Amino acid sequence: MIGTFEYVSARTVDEVCCRLGDAGPSGRPLAGGTDLLVDIRNGAARPALLVDIKRLPGFDSLRVGPSGEIKIGAGVSLNRIAEEPEIRRRYPGLAASAVAVGTYPVRNRATLVGNLCNASPAADTAPVLLALGAVVTVFGSGGAREIALRDLFASPKRTTLAIGEIVCGVRIPPHGGPVRTAFAKQQRVRGHDLAIASVGGAFFRGSRELRIAIGSCAPTPILLDPIEFGEITADEIVERVAITAARAVSPISDLRATTEYRRAVLPVLIRRVIERLLGPDGGER
């Protein structure tokens, strides 16, 4: 690794926030470390202080309520989410998005909260969670607060968190009825590459509301306006969502794909997700 830093294994959330607040921009929380430690090794990050949050009480908690509410602590790994039977049953699209991150050994360390707080536009878990209306619990010097996940992302690699604030967990609220979820991703290398484009969706059967979110096609993951529909065909829905998405995204050309390719593949992913959501089986197949 490049450079040196102080390492602290915190015992309380208050200690974390106090230490990070004193360190300012040079302090970073450490959970799985699968992004942060790579950035340090490559010289992209040079923190003076790492505060380990893995052992904090409740941070390894994963609870699924009878109403469908899910609470996921900041220390919960992606493999735990992908393999949790109730998540696979209720929200298979979320399980699929967790599996899409990295390799199996990486997912044993990487956390859901870390995947979100890394604030990559290509964060695989963000689109489905955005579609489900997920919120994050934030703790800082002012105490605890909840914010919508869509309000966490500021720009590539930047969140809206203040210095000294950390995300303690993610909550998927109950929806009062059956929900279908689905996720689709296009990547260069099958298995563990970053997304060229990704789409997550949720279909709320009671209200017949469809929500679609998109990753890797804008500076942050984006949630499209929900669609409420009656008796119209799946093709008409796909066309409507594709038009809305084309206006909302601003893809770039980079090492993984060109702007033109991202715009071309996005409608294909949208169709796949919507067909899974509205098909007879529903959700991931």
PDB file of C-alpha atoms in Angstrom:
ATOM      1  CA  MET A   1       0.000   0.000   0.000  1.00  0.00           C
ATOM      2  CA  ILE A   2       1.007   3.592  -0.548  1.00  0.00           C
ATOM      3  CA  GLY A   3       1.497   5.822   2.472  1.00  0.00           C
ATOM      4  CA  THR A   4       0.597   5.258   6.113  1.00  0.00           C
ATOM      5  CA  PHE A   5      -2.524   5.789   8.164  1.00  0.00           C
ATOM      6  CA  GLU A   6      -3.826   5.369  11.694  1.00  0.00           C
ATOM      7  CA  TYR A   7      -6.177   2.445  12.269  1.00  0.00           C
ATOM      8  CA  VAL A   8      -8.885   2.430  14.957  1.00  0.00           C
ATOM      9  CA  SER A   9     -11.336  -0.366  15.717  1.00  0.00           C
ATOM     10  CA  ALA A  10     -14.349   1.514  17.024  1.00  0.00           C
ATOM     11  CA  ARG A  11     -16.611   0.221  19.803  1.00  0.00           C
ATOM     12  CA  THR A  12     -19.543   2.632  19.459  1.00  0.00           C
ATOM     13  CA  VAL A  13     -21.181   4.683  16.713  1.00  0.00           C
ATOM     14  CA  ASP A  14     -20.494   7.823  18.740  1.00  0.00           C
ATOM     15  CA  GLU A  15     -16.786   6.990  18.736  1.00  0.00           C
ATOM     16  CA  VAL A  16     -16.835   6.512  14.955  1.00  0.00           C
ATOM     17  CA  CYS A  17     -18.504   9.842  14.314  1.00  0.00           C
ATOM     18  CA  CYS A  18     -16.267  11.660  16.786  1.00  0.00           C
ATOM     19  CA  ARG A  19     -13.065  10.262  15.304  1.00  0.00           C
ATOM     20  CA  LEU A  20     -14.177  10.903  11.734  1.00  0.00           C
ATOM     21  CA  GLY A  21     -15.365  14.385  12.623  1.00  0.00           C
ATOM     22  CA  ASP A  22     -11.980  15.233  14.164  1.00  0.00           C
ATOM     23  CA  ALA A  23     -10.108  13.795  11.165  1.00  0.00           C
ATOM     24  CA  GLY A  24     -12.144  15.748   8.629  1.00  0.00           C
ATOM     25  CA  PRO A  25     -11.851  14.729   4.971  1.00  0.00           C
ATOM     26  CA  SER A  26      -8.806  12.558   5.749  1.00  0.00           C
ATOM     27  CA  GLY A  27     -10.829  10.116   7.864  1.00  0.00           C
ATOM     28  CA  ARG A  28     -12.645   7.145   6.324  1.00  0.00           C
ATOM     29  CA  PRO A  29     -14.855   4.404   7.772  1.00  0.00           C
ATOM     30  CA  LEU A  30     -13.792   0.835   7.008  1.00  0.00           C
ATOM     31  CA  ALA A  31     -16.196  -2.095   6.654  1.00  0.00           C
ATOM     32  CA  GLY A  32     -15.455  -4.642   3.928  1.00  0.00           C
ATOM     33  CA  GLY A  33     -12.728  -2.483   2.411  1.00  0.00           C
ATOM     34  CA  THR A  34     -13.037  -4.034  -1.040  1.00  0.00           C
ATOM     35  CA  ASP A  35     -13.173  -0.610  -2.713  1.00  0.00           C
ATOM     36  CA  LEU A  36     -11.343   1.547  -0.198  1.00  0.00           C
ATOM     37  CA  LEU A  37      -8.255  -0.648   0.203  1.00  0.00           C
ATOM     38  CA  VAL A  38      -7.892  -0.964  -3.568  1.00  0.00           C
ATOM     39  CA  ASP A  39      -8.088   2.823  -3.870  1.00  0.00           C
ATOM     40  CA  ILE A  40      -5.403   3.189  -1.193  1.00  0.00           C
ATOM     41  CA  ARG A  41      -3.168   0.667  -2.934  1.00  0.00           C
ATOM     42  CA  ASN A  42      -3.597   2.474  -6.262  1.00  0.00           C
ATOM     43  CA  GLY A  43      -3.022   5.900  -4.743  1.00  0.00           C
ATOM     44  CA  ALA A  44      -6.551   7.107  -5.501  1.00  0.00           C
ATOM     45  CA  ALA A  45      -7.235   7.564  -1.773  1.00  0.00           C
ATOM     46  CA  ARG A  46      -4.782   8.711   0.901  1.00  0.00           C
ATOM     47  CA  PRO A  47      -6.633   8.701   4.233  1.00  0.00           C
ATOM     48  CA  ALA A  48      -4.837   9.596   7.445  1.00  0.00           C
ATOM     49  CA  LEU A  49      -7.300   7.589   9.552  1.00  0.00           C
ATOM     50  CA  LEU A  50      -9.320   4.408   9.025  1.00  0.00           C
ATOM     51  CA  VAL A  51     -12.074   3.715  11.557  1.00  0.00           C
ATOM     52  CA  ASP A  52     -13.150   0.063  11.507  1.00  0.00           C
ATOM     53  CA  ILE A  53     -16.936  -0.242  11.967  1.00  0.00           C
ATOM     54  CA  LYS A  54     -17.348  -3.994  11.452  1.00  0.00           C
ATOM     55  CA  ARG A  55     -17.641  -4.849  15.150  1.00  0.00           C
ATOM     56  CA  LEU A  56     -20.179  -2.201  16.096  1.00  0.00           C
ATOM     57  CA  PRO A  57     -23.271  -3.590  17.851  1.00  0.00           C
ATOM     58  CA  GLY A  58     -26.104  -4.299  15.399  1.00  0.00           C
ATOM     59  CA  PHE A  59     -24.073  -3.637  12.281  1.00  0.00           C
ATOM     60  CA  ASP A  60     -24.151  -7.332  11.360  1.00  0.00           C
ATOM     61  CA  SER A  61     -27.934  -7.483  11.757  1.00  0.00           C
ATOM     62  CA  LEU A  62     -30.188  -8.613   8.894  1.00  0.00           C
ATOM     63  CA  ARG A  63     -33.892  -8.668   9.753  1.00  0.00           C
ATOM     64  CA  VAL A  64     -36.875  -9.432   7.540  1.00  0.00           C
ATOM     65  CA  GLY A  65     -40.247  -8.481   8.995  1.00  0.00           C
ATOM     66  CA  PRO A  66     -43.546 -10.266   8.293  1.00  0.00           C
ATOM     67  CA  SER A  67     -44.804  -7.228   6.366  1.00  0.00           C
ATOM     68  CA  GLY A  68     -41.831  -7.326   3.988  1.00  0.00           C
ATOM     69  CA  GLU A  69     -39.776  -4.651   5.719  1.00  0.00           C
ATOM     70  CA  ILE A  70     -36.059  -5.435   5.635  1.00  0.00           C
ATOM     71  CA  LYS A  71     -33.354  -3.859   7.778  1.00  0.00           C
ATOM     72  CA  ILE A  72     -29.742  -4.430   6.744  1.00  0.00           C
ATOM     73  CA  GLY A  73     -26.867  -3.316   8.955  1.00  0.00           C
ATOM     74  CA  ALA A  74     -23.756  -1.630   7.594  1.00  0.00           C
ATOM     75  CA  GLY A  75     -21.625  -4.706   8.268  1.00  0.00           C
ATOM     76  CA  VAL A  76     -23.805  -7.205   6.385  1.00  0.00           C
ATOM     77  CA  SER A  77     -21.973  -8.775   3.459  1.00  0.00           C
ATOM     78  CA  LEU A  78     -23.383  -9.056  -0.036  1.00  0.00           C
ATOM     79  CA  ASN A  79     -23.266 -12.844   0.111  1.00  0.00           C
ATOM     80  CA  ARG A  80     -25.492 -12.846   3.192  1.00  0.00           C
ATOM     81  CA  ILE A  81     -28.030 -10.790   1.294  1.00  0.00           C
ATOM     82  CA  ALA A  82     -27.790 -12.933  -1.827  1.00  0.00           C
ATOM     83  CA  GLU A  83     -28.230 -16.141   0.169  1.00  0.00           C
ATOM     84  CA  GLU A  84     -30.901 -15.029   2.658  1.00  0.00           C
ATOM     85  CA  PRO A  85     -33.984 -17.208   1.882  1.00  0.00           C
ATOM     86  CA  GLU A  86     -36.544 -14.488   2.679  1.00  0.00           C
ATOM     87  CA  ILE A  87     -34.807 -11.943   0.464  1.00  0.00           C
ATOM     88  CA  ARG A  88     -34.599 -14.476  -2.356  1.00  0.00           C
ATOM     89  CA  ARG A  89     -38.320 -15.179  -1.936  1.00  0.00           C
ATOM     90  CA  ARG A  90     -39.627 -11.648  -1.448  1.00  0.00           C
ATOM     91  CA  TYR A  91     -37.106  -9.581  -3.440  1.00  0.00           C
ATOM     92  CA  PRO A  92     -35.252 -11.846  -5.901  1.00  0.00           C
ATOM     93  CA  GLY A  93     -34.113  -8.825  -7.912  1.00  0.00           C
ATOM     94  CA  LEU A  94     -32.186  -7.552  -4.886  1.00  0.00           C
ATOM     95  CA  ALA A  95     -30.555 -10.949  -4.413  1.00  0.00           C
ATOM     96  CA  ALA A  96     -29.602 -10.980  -8.105  1.00  0.00           C
ATOM     97  CA  SER A  97     -28.054  -7.510  -7.874  1.00  0.00           C
ATOM     98  CA  ALA A  98     -25.964  -8.585  -4.875  1.00  0.00           C
ATOM     99  CA  VAL A  99     -24.685 -11.629  -6.787  1.00  0.00           C
ATOM    100  CA  ALA A 100     -23.700  -9.323  -9.668  1.00  0.00           C
ATOM    101  CA  VAL A 101     -21.052  -7.581  -7.524  1.00  0.00           C
ATOM    102  CA  GLY A 102     -17.549  -8.948  -7.939  1.00  0.00           C
ATOM    103  CA  THR A 103     -16.597 -12.550  -7.228  1.00  0.00           C
ATOM    104  CA  TYR A 104     -17.768 -14.849  -4.435  1.00  0.00           C
ATOM    105  CA  PRO A 105     -14.702 -14.179  -2.221  1.00  0.00           C
ATOM    106  CA  VAL A 106     -15.128 -10.426  -2.719  1.00  0.00           C
ATOM    107  CA  ARG A 107     -18.813 -10.645  -1.748  1.00  0.00           C
ATOM    108  CA  ASN A 108     -17.831 -12.392   1.480  1.00  0.00           C
ATOM    109  CA  ARG A 109     -16.155  -9.134   2.491  1.00  0.00           C
ATOM    110  CA  ALA A 110     -17.997  -6.443   0.550  1.00  0.00           C
ATOM    111  CA  THR A 111     -21.060  -4.934   2.227  1.00  0.00           C
ATOM    112  CA  LEU A 112     -24.280  -3.574   0.798  1.00  0.00           C
ATOM    113  CA  VAL A 113     -23.790  -0.254   2.559  1.00  0.00           C
ATOM    114  CA  GLY A 114     -20.249  -0.047   1.228  1.00  0.00           C
ATOM    115  CA  ASN A 115     -21.453  -0.681  -2.312  1.00  0.00           C
ATOM    116  CA  LEU A 116     -23.844   2.250  -1.921  1.00  0.00           C
ATOM    117  CA  CYS A 117     -21.515   4.615  -0.055  1.00  0.00           C
ATOM    118  CA  ASN A 118     -18.774   4.110  -2.617  1.00  0.00           C
ATOM    119  CA  ALA A 119     -21.188   6.174  -4.736  1.00  0.00           C
ATOM    120  CA  SER A 120     -20.202   4.610  -8.027  1.00  0.00           C
ATOM    121  CA  PRO A 121     -22.685   5.247 -10.849  1.00  0.00           C
ATOM    122  CA  ALA A 122     -22.250   1.521 -11.603  1.00  0.00           C
ATOM    123  CA  ALA A 123     -23.184   0.282  -8.096  1.00  0.00           C
ATOM    124  CA  ASP A 124     -25.070  -2.921  -8.879  1.00  0.00           C
ATOM    125  CA  THR A 125     -27.291  -2.905  -5.800  1.00  0.00           C
ATOM    126  CA  ALA A 126     -28.512   0.681  -6.214  1.00  0.00           C
ATOM    127  CA  PRO A 127     -31.149   0.339  -8.998  1.00  0.00           C
ATOM    128  CA  VAL A 128     -33.357  -2.298  -7.319  1.00  0.00           C
ATOM    129  CA  LEU A 129     -33.108  -0.545  -3.956  1.00  0.00           C
ATOM    130  CA  LEU A 130     -34.062   2.765  -5.564  1.00  0.00           C
ATOM    131  CA  ALA A 131     -37.071   1.124  -7.198  1.00  0.00           C
ATOM    132  CA  LEU A 132     -38.119  -0.315  -3.821  1.00  0.00           C
ATOM    133  CA  GLY A 133     -37.984   3.106  -2.160  1.00  0.00           C
ATOM    134  CA  ALA A 134     -35.138   2.138   0.186  1.00  0.00           C
ATOM    135  CA  VAL A 135     -33.959   4.572   2.840  1.00  0.00           C
ATOM    136  CA  VAL A 136     -30.636   4.752   4.669  1.00  0.00           C
ATOM    137  CA  THR A 137     -30.128   5.397   8.362  1.00  0.00           C
ATOM    138  CA  VAL A 138     -27.468   8.057   8.906  1.00  0.00           C
ATOM    139  CA  PHE A 139     -25.803   8.831  12.236  1.00  0.00           C
ATOM    140  CA  GLY A 140     -23.701  11.861  13.077  1.00  0.00           C
ATOM    141  CA  SER A 141     -23.143  14.495  15.725  1.00  0.00           C
ATOM    142  CA  GLY A 142     -26.778  15.535  15.411  1.00  0.00           C
ATOM    143  CA  GLY A 143     -28.059  12.026  16.095  1.00  0.00           C
ATOM    144  CA  ALA A 144     -29.804   9.602  13.764  1.00  0.00           C
ATOM    145  CA  ARG A 145     -31.868  10.438  10.694  1.00  0.00           C
ATOM    146  CA  GLU A 146     -33.273   8.635   7.686  1.00  0.00           C
ATOM    147  CA  ILE A 147     -32.924   9.818   4.109  1.00  0.00           C
ATOM    148  CA  ALA A 148     -34.168   8.354   0.871  1.00  0.00           C
ATOM    149  CA  LEU A 149     -31.478   6.395  -0.915  1.00  0.00           C
ATOM    150  CA  ARG A 150     -31.897   8.595  -3.979  1.00  0.00           C
ATOM    151  CA  ASP A 151     -30.746  11.554  -1.832  1.00  0.00           C
ATOM    152  CA  LEU A 152     -27.512   9.814  -0.798  1.00  0.00           C
ATOM    153  CA  PHE A 153     -25.758  10.135  -4.164  1.00  0.00           C
ATOM    154  CA  ALA A 154     -24.181  13.483  -5.019  1.00  0.00           C
ATOM    155  CA  SER A 155     -21.810  12.722  -7.908  1.00  0.00           C
ATOM    156  CA  PRO A 156     -19.377   9.965  -8.889  1.00  0.00           C
ATOM    157  CA  LYS A 157     -17.641   8.746  -5.715  1.00  0.00           C
ATOM    158  CA  ARG A 158     -19.317  11.439  -3.592  1.00  0.00           C
ATOM    159  CA  THR A 159     -22.263  11.175  -1.222  1.00  0.00           C
ATOM    160  CA  THR A 160     -24.280  13.877   0.498  1.00  0.00           C
ATOM    161  CA  LEU A 161     -23.029  12.788   3.935  1.00  0.00           C
ATOM    162  CA  ALA A 162     -21.461  15.467   6.089  1.00  0.00           C
ATOM    163  CA  ILE A 163     -18.043  14.989   7.673  1.00  0.00           C
ATOM    164  CA  GLY A 164     -18.480  12.780  10.719  1.00  0.00           C
ATOM    165  CA  GLU A 165     -21.631  11.090   9.420  1.00  0.00           C
ATOM    166  CA  ILE A 166     -21.884   7.405   8.544  1.00  0.00           C
ATOM    167  CA  VAL A 167     -24.591   5.165   7.118  1.00  0.00           C
ATOM    168  CA  CYS A 168     -25.567   2.609   9.766  1.00  0.00           C
ATOM    169  CA  GLY A 169     -27.956   0.592   7.639  1.00  0.00           C
ATOM    170  CA  VAL A 170     -30.479   0.309   4.842  1.00  0.00           C
ATOM    171  CA  ARG A 171     -34.226  -0.164   5.264  1.00  0.00           C
ATOM    172  CA  ILE A 172     -36.682  -1.392   2.657  1.00  0.00           C
ATOM    173  CA  PRO A 173     -40.103  -0.221   3.828  1.00  0.00           C
ATOM    174  CA  PRO A 174     -43.170  -2.480   3.780  1.00  0.00           C
ATOM    175  CA  HIS A 175     -45.345  -1.942   0.728  1.00  0.00           C
ATOM    176  CA  GLY A 176     -48.671  -3.317   1.887  1.00  0.00           C
ATOM    177  CA  GLY A 177     -48.963  -5.867  -0.893  1.00  0.00           C
ATOM    178  CA  PRO A 178     -47.122  -8.135  -3.313  1.00  0.00           C
ATOM    179  CA  VAL A 179     -44.014  -6.687  -4.990  1.00  0.00           C
ATOM    180  CA  ARG A 180     -42.070  -8.127  -7.886  1.00  0.00           C
ATOM    181  CA  THR A 181     -38.441  -7.183  -8.472  1.00  0.00           C
ATOM    182  CA  ALA A 182     -35.955  -7.780 -11.278  1.00  0.00           C
ATOM    183  CA  PHE A 183     -32.416  -6.804 -12.244  1.00  0.00           C
ATOM    184  CA  ALA A 184     -30.460  -6.894 -15.519  1.00  0.00           C
ATOM    185  CA  LYS A 185     -26.876  -5.905 -16.257  1.00  0.00           C
ATOM    186  CA  GLN A 186     -24.684  -5.601 -19.329  1.00  0.00           C
ATOM    187  CA  GLN A 187     -20.934  -6.020 -18.849  1.00  0.00           C
ATOM    188  CA  ARG A 188     -17.839  -6.730 -20.910  1.00  0.00           C
ATOM    189  CA  VAL A 189     -16.654  -9.810 -19.000  1.00  0.00           C
ATOM    190  CA  ARG A 190     -19.204 -12.351 -17.878  1.00  0.00           C
ATOM    191  CA  GLY A 191     -19.028 -12.940 -14.152  1.00  0.00           C
ATOM    192  CA  HIS A 192     -17.543  -9.984 -12.298  1.00  0.00           C
ATOM    193  CA  ASP A 193     -17.033  -6.895 -14.428  1.00  0.00           C
ATOM    194  CA  LEU A 194     -18.472  -3.461 -13.695  1.00  0.00           C
ATOM    195  CA  ALA A 195     -21.723  -2.643 -15.423  1.00  0.00           C
ATOM    196  CA  ILE A 196     -21.789  -0.986 -18.813  1.00  0.00           C
ATOM    197  CA  ALA A 197     -25.431  -0.353 -18.012  1.00  0.00           C
ATOM    198  CA  SER A 198     -27.827  -1.845 -15.477  1.00  0.00           C
ATOM    199  CA  VAL A 199     -31.555  -1.694 -14.803  1.00  0.00           C
ATOM    200  CA  GLY A 200     -33.498  -2.566 -11.676  1.00  0.00           C
ATOM    201  CA  GLY A 201     -37.231  -2.543 -11.299  1.00  0.00           C
ATOM    202  CA  ALA A 202     -40.136  -3.109  -8.932  1.00  0.00           C
ATOM    203  CA  PHE A 203     -43.780  -3.756  -9.790  1.00  0.00           C
ATOM    204  CA  PHE A 204     -46.326  -3.133  -7.050  1.00  0.00           C
ATOM    205  CA  ARG A 205     -49.205  -5.368  -7.996  1.00  0.00           C
ATOM    206  CA  GLY A 206     -51.814  -3.780  -5.752  1.00  0.00           C
ATOM    207  CA  SER A 207     -51.404  -0.251  -7.100  1.00  0.00           C
ATOM    208  CA  ARG A 208     -50.152  -1.452 -10.515  1.00  0.00           C
ATOM    209  CA  GLU A 209     -47.235   0.934 -10.190  1.00  0.00           C
ATOM    210  CA  LEU A 210     -43.980   0.268 -12.008  1.00  0.00           C
ATOM    211  CA  ARG A 211     -40.683   1.800 -10.907  1.00  0.00           C
ATOM    212  CA  ILE A 212     -37.499   1.553 -12.937  1.00  0.00           C
ATOM    213  CA  ALA A 213     -34.000   2.697 -11.949  1.00  0.00           C
ATOM    214  CA  ILE A 214     -30.840   2.807 -14.056  1.00  0.00           C
ATOM    215  CA  GLY A 215     -27.161   2.449 -13.253  1.00  0.00           C
ATOM    216  CA  SER A 216     -23.952   3.329 -15.115  1.00  0.00           C
ATOM    217  CA  CYS A 217     -25.649   5.764 -17.500  1.00  0.00           C
ATOM    218  CA  ALA A 218     -25.424   9.032 -15.540  1.00  0.00           C
ATOM    219  CA  PRO A 219     -23.200  10.596 -12.848  1.00  0.00           C
ATOM    220  CA  THR A 220     -25.323   8.796 -10.229  1.00  0.00           C
ATOM    221  CA  PRO A 221     -27.808   5.921 -10.307  1.00  0.00           C
ATOM    222  CA  ILE A 222     -31.159   7.415 -11.306  1.00  0.00           C
ATOM    223  CA  LEU A 223     -34.757   6.572 -10.486  1.00  0.00           C
ATOM    224  CA  LEU A 224     -37.299   7.294 -13.190  1.00  0.00           C
ATOM    225  CA  ASP A 225     -40.713   8.669 -12.348  1.00  0.00           C
ATOM    226  CA  PRO A 226     -43.125   5.847 -11.483  1.00  0.00           C
ATOM    227  CA  ILE A 227     -45.626   4.657 -14.052  1.00  0.00           C
ATOM    228  CA  GLU A 228     -49.197   3.773 -13.141  1.00  0.00           C
ATOM    229  CA  PHE A 229     -50.970   1.899 -15.888  1.00  0.00           C
ATOM    230  CA  GLY A 230     -54.205   0.140 -16.643  1.00  0.00           C
ATOM    231  CA  GLU A 231     -54.889  -2.259 -19.452  1.00  0.00           C
ATOM    232  CA  ILE A 232     -52.009  -1.529 -21.798  1.00  0.00           C
ATOM    233  CA  THR A 233     -49.585  -4.002 -23.281  1.00  0.00           C
ATOM    234  CA  ALA A 234     -46.091  -4.760 -22.085  1.00  0.00           C
ATOM    235  CA  ASP A 235     -44.717  -3.441 -25.387  1.00  0.00           C
ATOM    236  CA  GLU A 236     -46.403  -0.083 -24.800  1.00  0.00           C
ATOM    237  CA  ILE A 237     -44.982   0.056 -21.288  1.00  0.00           C
ATOM    238  CA  VAL A 238     -41.475  -0.770 -22.533  1.00  0.00           C
ATOM    239  CA  GLU A 239     -41.697   1.941 -25.184  1.00  0.00           C
ATOM    240  CA  ARG A 240     -42.889   4.506 -22.661  1.00  0.00           C
ATOM    241  CA  VAL A 241     -40.129   3.673 -20.162  1.00  0.00           C
ATOM    242  CA  ALA A 242     -37.446   3.589 -22.883  1.00  0.00           C
ATOM    243  CA  ILE A 243     -38.411   7.090 -24.048  1.00  0.00           C
ATOM    244  CA  THR A 244     -38.355   8.395 -20.477  1.00  0.00           C
ATOM    245  CA  ALA A 245     -34.999   6.743 -19.822  1.00  0.00           C
ATOM    246  CA  ALA A 246     -33.417   8.148 -22.981  1.00  0.00           C
ATOM    247  CA  ARG A 247     -34.273  11.655 -21.793  1.00  0.00           C
ATOM    248  CA  ALA A 248     -33.063  11.064 -18.232  1.00  0.00           C
ATOM    249  CA  VAL A 249     -29.667   9.455 -18.812  1.00  0.00           C
ATOM    250  CA  SER A 250     -26.382  11.098 -19.790  1.00  0.00           C
ATOM    251  CA  PRO A 251     -23.982   8.214 -20.493  1.00  0.00           C
ATOM    252  CA  ILE A 252     -20.300   8.779 -21.178  1.00  0.00           C
ATOM    253  CA  SER A 253     -17.687   6.926 -23.185  1.00  0.00           C
ATOM    254  CA  ASP A 254     -15.043   5.189 -21.095  1.00  0.00           C
ATOM    255  CA  LEU A 255     -12.875   2.057 -21.104  1.00  0.00           C
ATOM    256  CA  ARG A 256     -15.910  -0.206 -20.841  1.00  0.00           C
ATOM    257  CA  ALA A 257     -18.207   1.216 -23.528  1.00  0.00           C
ATOM    258  CA  THR A 258     -19.096   4.209 -25.662  1.00  0.00           C
ATOM    259  CA  THR A 259     -21.952   6.578 -25.114  1.00  0.00           C
ATOM    260  CA  GLU A 260     -23.661   5.178 -28.200  1.00  0.00           C
ATOM    261  CA  TYR A 261     -23.386   1.591 -27.012  1.00  0.00           C
ATOM    262  CA  ARG A 262     -24.832   2.421 -23.609  1.00  0.00           C
ATOM    263  CA  ARG A 263     -27.782   4.183 -25.231  1.00  0.00           C
ATOM    264  CA  ALA A 264     -28.299   1.216 -27.555  1.00  0.00           C
ATOM    265  CA  VAL A 265     -28.210  -1.466 -24.859  1.00  0.00           C
ATOM    266  CA  LEU A 266     -30.358   0.369 -22.310  1.00  0.00           C
ATOM    267  CA  PRO A 267     -33.730  -0.312 -24.022  1.00  0.00           C
ATOM    268  CA  VAL A 268     -32.803  -3.995 -24.259  1.00  0.00           C
ATOM    269  CA  LEU A 269     -32.200  -4.171 -20.508  1.00  0.00           C
ATOM    270  CA  ILE A 270     -35.382  -2.231 -19.820  1.00  0.00           C
ATOM    271  CA  ARG A 271     -37.379  -4.730 -21.870  1.00  0.00           C
ATOM    272  CA  ARG A 272     -35.824  -7.690 -20.052  1.00  0.00           C
ATOM    273  CA  VAL A 273     -36.634  -6.243 -16.647  1.00  0.00           C
ATOM    274  CA  ILE A 274     -40.192  -5.250 -17.508  1.00  0.00           C
ATOM    275  CA  GLU A 275     -40.941  -8.624 -19.088  1.00  0.00           C
ATOM    276  CA  ARG A 276     -39.738 -10.329 -15.914  1.00  0.00           C
ATOM    277  CA  LEU A 277     -41.797  -8.019 -13.734  1.00  0.00           C
ATOM    278  CA  LEU A 278     -45.017  -8.378 -15.716  1.00  0.00           C
ATOM    279  CA  GLY A 279     -44.614 -11.979 -16.856  1.00  0.00           C
ATOM    280  CA  PRO A 280     -46.609 -14.864 -15.375  1.00  0.00           C
ATOM    281  CA  ASP A 281     -43.757 -15.955 -13.108  1.00  0.00           C
ATOM    282  CA  GLY A 282     -42.748 -12.481 -11.968  1.00  0.00           C
ATOM    283  CA  GLY A 283     -39.317 -11.320 -10.809  1.00  0.00           C
ATOM    284  CA  GLU A 284     -36.049 -13.031 -11.611  1.00  0.00           C
ATOM    285  CA  ARG A 285     -36.042 -16.296 -13.491  1.00  0.00           C
TER     286      ARG A 285
END
